[in-house]
Short mmCIF file of C-alpha atoms in Angstrom, two decimals:
data_model
loop_
_atom_site.label_atom_id
_atom_site.label_comp_id
_atom_site.label_asym_id
_atom_site.label_seq_id
_atom_site.Cartn_x
_atom_site.Cartn_y
_atom_site.Cartn_z
CA MET T 114 6.88 -38.86 4.09
CA ASN T 115 10.20 -38.07 5.80
CA ARG T 116 10.99 -34.92 7.74
CA LYS T 117 13.31 -33.38 5.16
CA ILE T 118 10.93 -33.75 2.24
CA ALA T 119 8.00 -32.53 4.32
CA LEU T 120 9.78 -29.37 5.41
CA LEU T 121 10.67 -28.57 1.81
CA THR T 122 7.13 -29.02 0.53
CA LEU T 123 5.04 -27.63 3.36
CA GLY T 124 5.81 -24.02 2.44
CA ALA T 125 4.21 -24.48 -0.97
CA ALA T 126 1.32 -26.60 0.28
CA LEU T 127 0.22 -24.55 3.28
CA ILE T 128 -0.73 -20.87 3.54
CA ALA T 129 -0.79 -18.96 6.81
CA VAL T 130 -2.80 -15.76 6.84
CA PRO T 131 -1.77 -13.38 9.61
CA GLY T 132 -4.35 -11.31 11.49
CA PHE T 133 -4.06 -7.56 11.42
CA ALA T 134 -6.52 -6.61 14.19
CA ALA T 135 -5.75 -6.89 17.87
CA ALA T 136 -7.99 -8.92 20.16
CA GLY T 137 -11.27 -7.13 20.66
CA GLY T 138 -11.07 -5.31 17.30
CA GLY T 139 -8.80 -2.48 18.51
CA PRO T 140 -5.59 -1.36 16.83
CA ARG T 141 -2.39 -3.35 17.25
CA GLY T 142 -0.10 -1.70 19.77
CA ASP T 143 -2.93 -0.19 21.80
CA ALA T 144 -1.18 -0.89 25.12
CA ASP T 145 -3.92 0.50 27.40
CA GLY T 146 -6.74 -1.04 25.36
CA ASN T 147 -8.77 2.18 25.12
CA GLY T 148 -9.30 1.85 21.35
CA THR T 149 -7.10 4.84 20.53
CA LEU T 150 -3.50 4.42 19.34
CA THR T 151 -1.07 7.10 20.48
CA ARG T 152 2.10 7.92 18.59
CA ALA T 153 4.17 6.60 21.53
CA GLU T 154 2.25 3.31 21.40
CA ALA T 155 2.75 3.07 17.64
CA GLU T 156 6.48 3.64 18.07
CA ALA T 157 6.74 0.99 20.80
CA HIS T 158 4.74 -1.47 18.70
CA ALA T 159 7.01 -0.86 15.71
CA THR T 160 10.04 -1.61 17.91
CA ARG T 161 8.51 -4.90 19.02
CA ALA T 162 7.44 -5.80 15.47
CA PHE T 163 10.93 -5.19 14.12
CA ALA T 164 12.49 -7.36 16.80
CA ARG T 165 10.03 -10.15 15.99
CA MET T 166 10.62 -9.92 12.24
CA ASP T 167 14.41 -9.69 12.53
CA THR T 168 14.71 -13.45 12.77
CA ASN T 169 18.52 -13.64 12.66
CA LYS T 170 18.93 -10.59 14.94
CA ASP T 171 21.39 -8.76 12.68
CA GLY T 172 19.59 -5.41 13.00
CA LYS T 173 18.02 -5.41 9.53
CA LEU T 174 15.16 -7.00 7.60
CA ASP T 175 16.25 -8.69 4.39
CA ALA T 176 16.00 -11.87 2.35
CA ALA T 177 17.90 -13.84 5.04
CA ASP T 178 15.14 -13.04 7.57
CA ARG T 179 12.42 -14.08 5.14
CA THR T 180 14.19 -17.41 4.50
CA ALA T 181 14.73 -18.01 8.22
CA LYS T 182 11.11 -17.12 9.03
CA ARG T 183 9.78 -19.39 6.31
CA ALA T 184 11.89 -22.30 7.67
CA GLU T 185 10.69 -21.58 11.19
CA MET T 186 7.04 -21.57 10.10
CA GLN T 187 7.51 -24.81 8.17
CA ALA T 188 9.13 -26.46 11.17
CA ARG T 189 6.23 -25.38 13.44
CA MET T 190 3.71 -26.62 10.89
CA PHE T 191 5.50 -29.95 10.65
CA GLU T 192 5.37 -30.32 14.44
CA ARG T 193 1.61 -29.59 14.47
CA ILE T 194 0.89 -32.15 11.77
CA ASP T 195 3.16 -34.82 13.23
CA ALA T 196 0.67 -35.78 15.93
CA ASP T 197 2.61 -38.75 17.31
CA LYS T 198 5.95 -36.84 17.22
CA ASP T 199 7.82 -39.69 15.48
CA GLY T 200 9.56 -37.35 13.00
CA ASN T 201 7.37 -38.47 10.10
CA ILE T 202 4.00 -37.44 8.71
CA SER T 203 1.81 -40.43 7.99
CA ARG T 204 -1.04 -40.50 5.47
CA ALA T 205 -3.49 -40.49 8.38
CA GLU T 206 -1.85 -37.41 9.93
CA TRP T 207 -1.81 -35.61 6.59
CA ASP T 208 -5.47 -36.45 5.93
CA GLN T 209 -6.39 -35.29 9.43
CA HIS T 210 -4.59 -32.01 8.81
CA GLY T 211 -6.55 -31.56 5.55
CA ALA T 212 -9.81 -32.29 7.35
CA ASP T 213 -8.99 -29.77 10.09
CA ARG T 214 -8.17 -27.08 7.52
CA ALA T 215 -11.41 -27.75 5.66
CA ALA T 216 -13.35 -27.48 8.90
CA LYS T 217 -11.71 -24.16 9.72
CA ARG T 218 -12.44 -22.83 6.24
CA ALA T 219 -16.07 -23.84 6.60
CA GLU T 220 -16.25 -22.14 10.01
CA ARG T 221 -14.76 -18.92 8.58
CA GLY T 222 -17.21 -19.05 5.71
CA GLU T 223 -20.12 -19.40 8.12
CA LYS T 224 -18.85 -16.43 10.13
CA ARG T 225 -18.50 -14.30 6.99
CA ALA T 226 -22.01 -15.29 5.88
CA ALA T 227 -23.36 -14.41 9.30
CA ALA T 228 -21.65 -11.02 9.06
CA GLY T 229 -23.04 -10.50 5.57
CA GLU T 230 -19.69 -10.70 3.83
CA ASP T 231 -19.17 -12.18 0.34
CA GLY T 232 -16.27 -14.60 0.79
CA LYS T 233 -15.62 -14.84 -2.94
CA GLY T 234 -15.55 -11.08 -3.35
CA ARG T 235 -13.23 -10.81 -0.35
CA ARG T 236 -10.78 -13.31 -1.86
CA HIS T 237 -10.81 -11.42 -5.15
CA ALA T 238 -10.22 -8.14 -3.35
CA MET T 239 -7.31 -9.61 -1.39
CA ARG T 240 -5.82 -11.05 -4.57
CA GLY T 241 -6.09 -7.62 -6.18
CA HIS T 242 -4.45 -5.91 -3.22
CA HIS T 243 -1.62 -8.34 -2.72
CA GLY T 244 -1.03 -10.00 -6.06
CA LYS T 245 1.08 -13.11 -6.61
CA ARG T 246 4.06 -11.66 -4.74
CA GLY T 247 2.21 -9.96 -1.90
CA GLY T 248 2.16 -6.71 -3.88
CA HIS T 249 0.83 -4.30 -1.26
CA HIS T 250 3.17 -5.56 1.49
CA ALA T 251 6.11 -5.57 -0.94
CA MET T 252 5.44 -1.98 -1.95
CA MET T 253 5.24 -0.88 1.67
CA MET T 254 8.56 -2.59 2.41
CA ALA T 255 10.15 -1.10 -0.74
CA ARG T 256 9.11 2.40 0.37
CA ALA T 257 10.64 1.80 3.78
CA ASP T 258 14.02 0.90 2.17
CA THR T 259 14.99 4.53 1.70
CA ASP T 260 18.67 3.91 0.95
CA GLY T 261 17.91 1.18 -1.63
CA ASP T 262 20.19 -1.47 -0.10
CA LYS T 263 17.46 -4.15 -0.23
CA ALA T 264 17.44 -4.27 3.59
CA ILE T 265 15.37 -2.34 6.11
CA SER T 266 17.11 -1.02 9.19
CA GLN T 267 15.29 -0.48 12.45
CA ALA T 268 15.41 3.28 11.85
CA GLU T 269 13.85 2.88 8.39
CA PHE T 270 11.20 0.55 9.81
CA GLN T 271 10.30 3.01 12.58
CA THR T 272 10.21 5.95 10.14
CA ALA T 273 7.83 4.08 7.82
CA ALA T 274 5.57 2.97 10.71
CA LEU T 275 5.33 6.51 12.12
CA ALA T 276 4.68 7.90 8.63
CA ARG T 277 1.66 5.60 8.36
CA PHE T 278 0.53 6.73 11.81
CA ASP T 279 0.92 10.40 10.90
CA ALA T 280 -0.99 9.89 7.65
CA ALA T 281 -3.95 8.47 9.65
CA ASP T 282 -3.71 11.14 12.39
CA ALA T 283 -5.97 13.64 10.59
CA ASN T 284 -6.10 16.29 13.36
CA ARG T 285 -2.41 15.95 14.28
CA ASP T 286 -3.08 15.33 17.99
CA LYS T 287 -0.59 12.38 18.11
CA GLN T 288 -3.36 9.83 18.49
CA VAL T 289 -5.40 7.83 15.99
CA THR T 290 -9.03 7.16 16.94
CA ALA T 291 -11.32 4.45 15.54
CA GLU T 292 -12.91 7.07 13.29
CA GLU T 293 -9.49 8.12 11.90
CA ARG T 294 -8.54 4.47 11.31
CA GLN T 295 -11.78 3.91 9.42
CA ALA T 296 -11.24 7.06 7.32
CA ALA T 297 -7.66 5.93 6.49
CA ARG T 298 -8.92 2.49 5.46
CA GLU T 299 -11.62 3.98 3.24
CA ALA T 300 -9.10 6.33 1.63
CA LYS T 301 -6.73 3.40 0.94
CA ARG T 302 -9.57 1.32 -0.51
CA ALA T 303 -10.49 4.19 -2.81
CA GLU T 304 -6.85 4.46 -3.89
CA TRP T 305 -6.70 0.72 -4.65
CA ARG T 306 -9.96 0.85 -6.60
CA ALA T 307 -8.69 3.78 -8.67
CA LYS T 308 -5.44 1.96 -9.42
CA ARG T 309 -7.29 -1.21 -10.44
CA ALA T 310 -9.63 0.78 -12.64
CA ALA T 311 -6.67 2.54 -14.29
CA ALA T 312 -4.92 -0.79 -14.85
CA ALA T 313 -8.04 -2.30 -16.36
CA THR T 314 -8.38 0.54 -18.86
CA GLY T 315 -4.70 0.55 -19.64
CA GLU T 316 -4.11 4.08 -18.41
#
């Protein structure tokens, strides 16, 4: 398998699932690690996130960034699989990659079982939330694009991030506690369940 063909096909063959919780289970952006996210921390985290996502550094998030990010991820994946770094992926390297992925899936399954989670139900829930095109994420990004130009500026990104923070900040003290995060998650789950139920009944 040569490098060019591999890079074109890896995107369809491999799926990377990003983590949403910071190390230790706290919120992302919690700079002092006290488990509570302040509005200033949320704003700083949004600034860093935008810079990371703006792959081509043109000051906006659009299709060009998604394409560049996909290519970057595919290149990194190729490098990981190409164990001997000869610019090609051999059958043995590909099979080893498959075995490693299977082992990681099994390990995740064991951890979910130990935590009392239903892996199948979790996959179905994620499919319902995100859909074939990453529905939930796409809707969030569409809401952030307030001027409808199919690109998200840093200002739009910051505004959307702080709006999510403010929605979770129930007592308006400019900080979101673990209890407020949990309440926001439960409210969102209830909203998703209501939407799925409405879709199922054709309402």
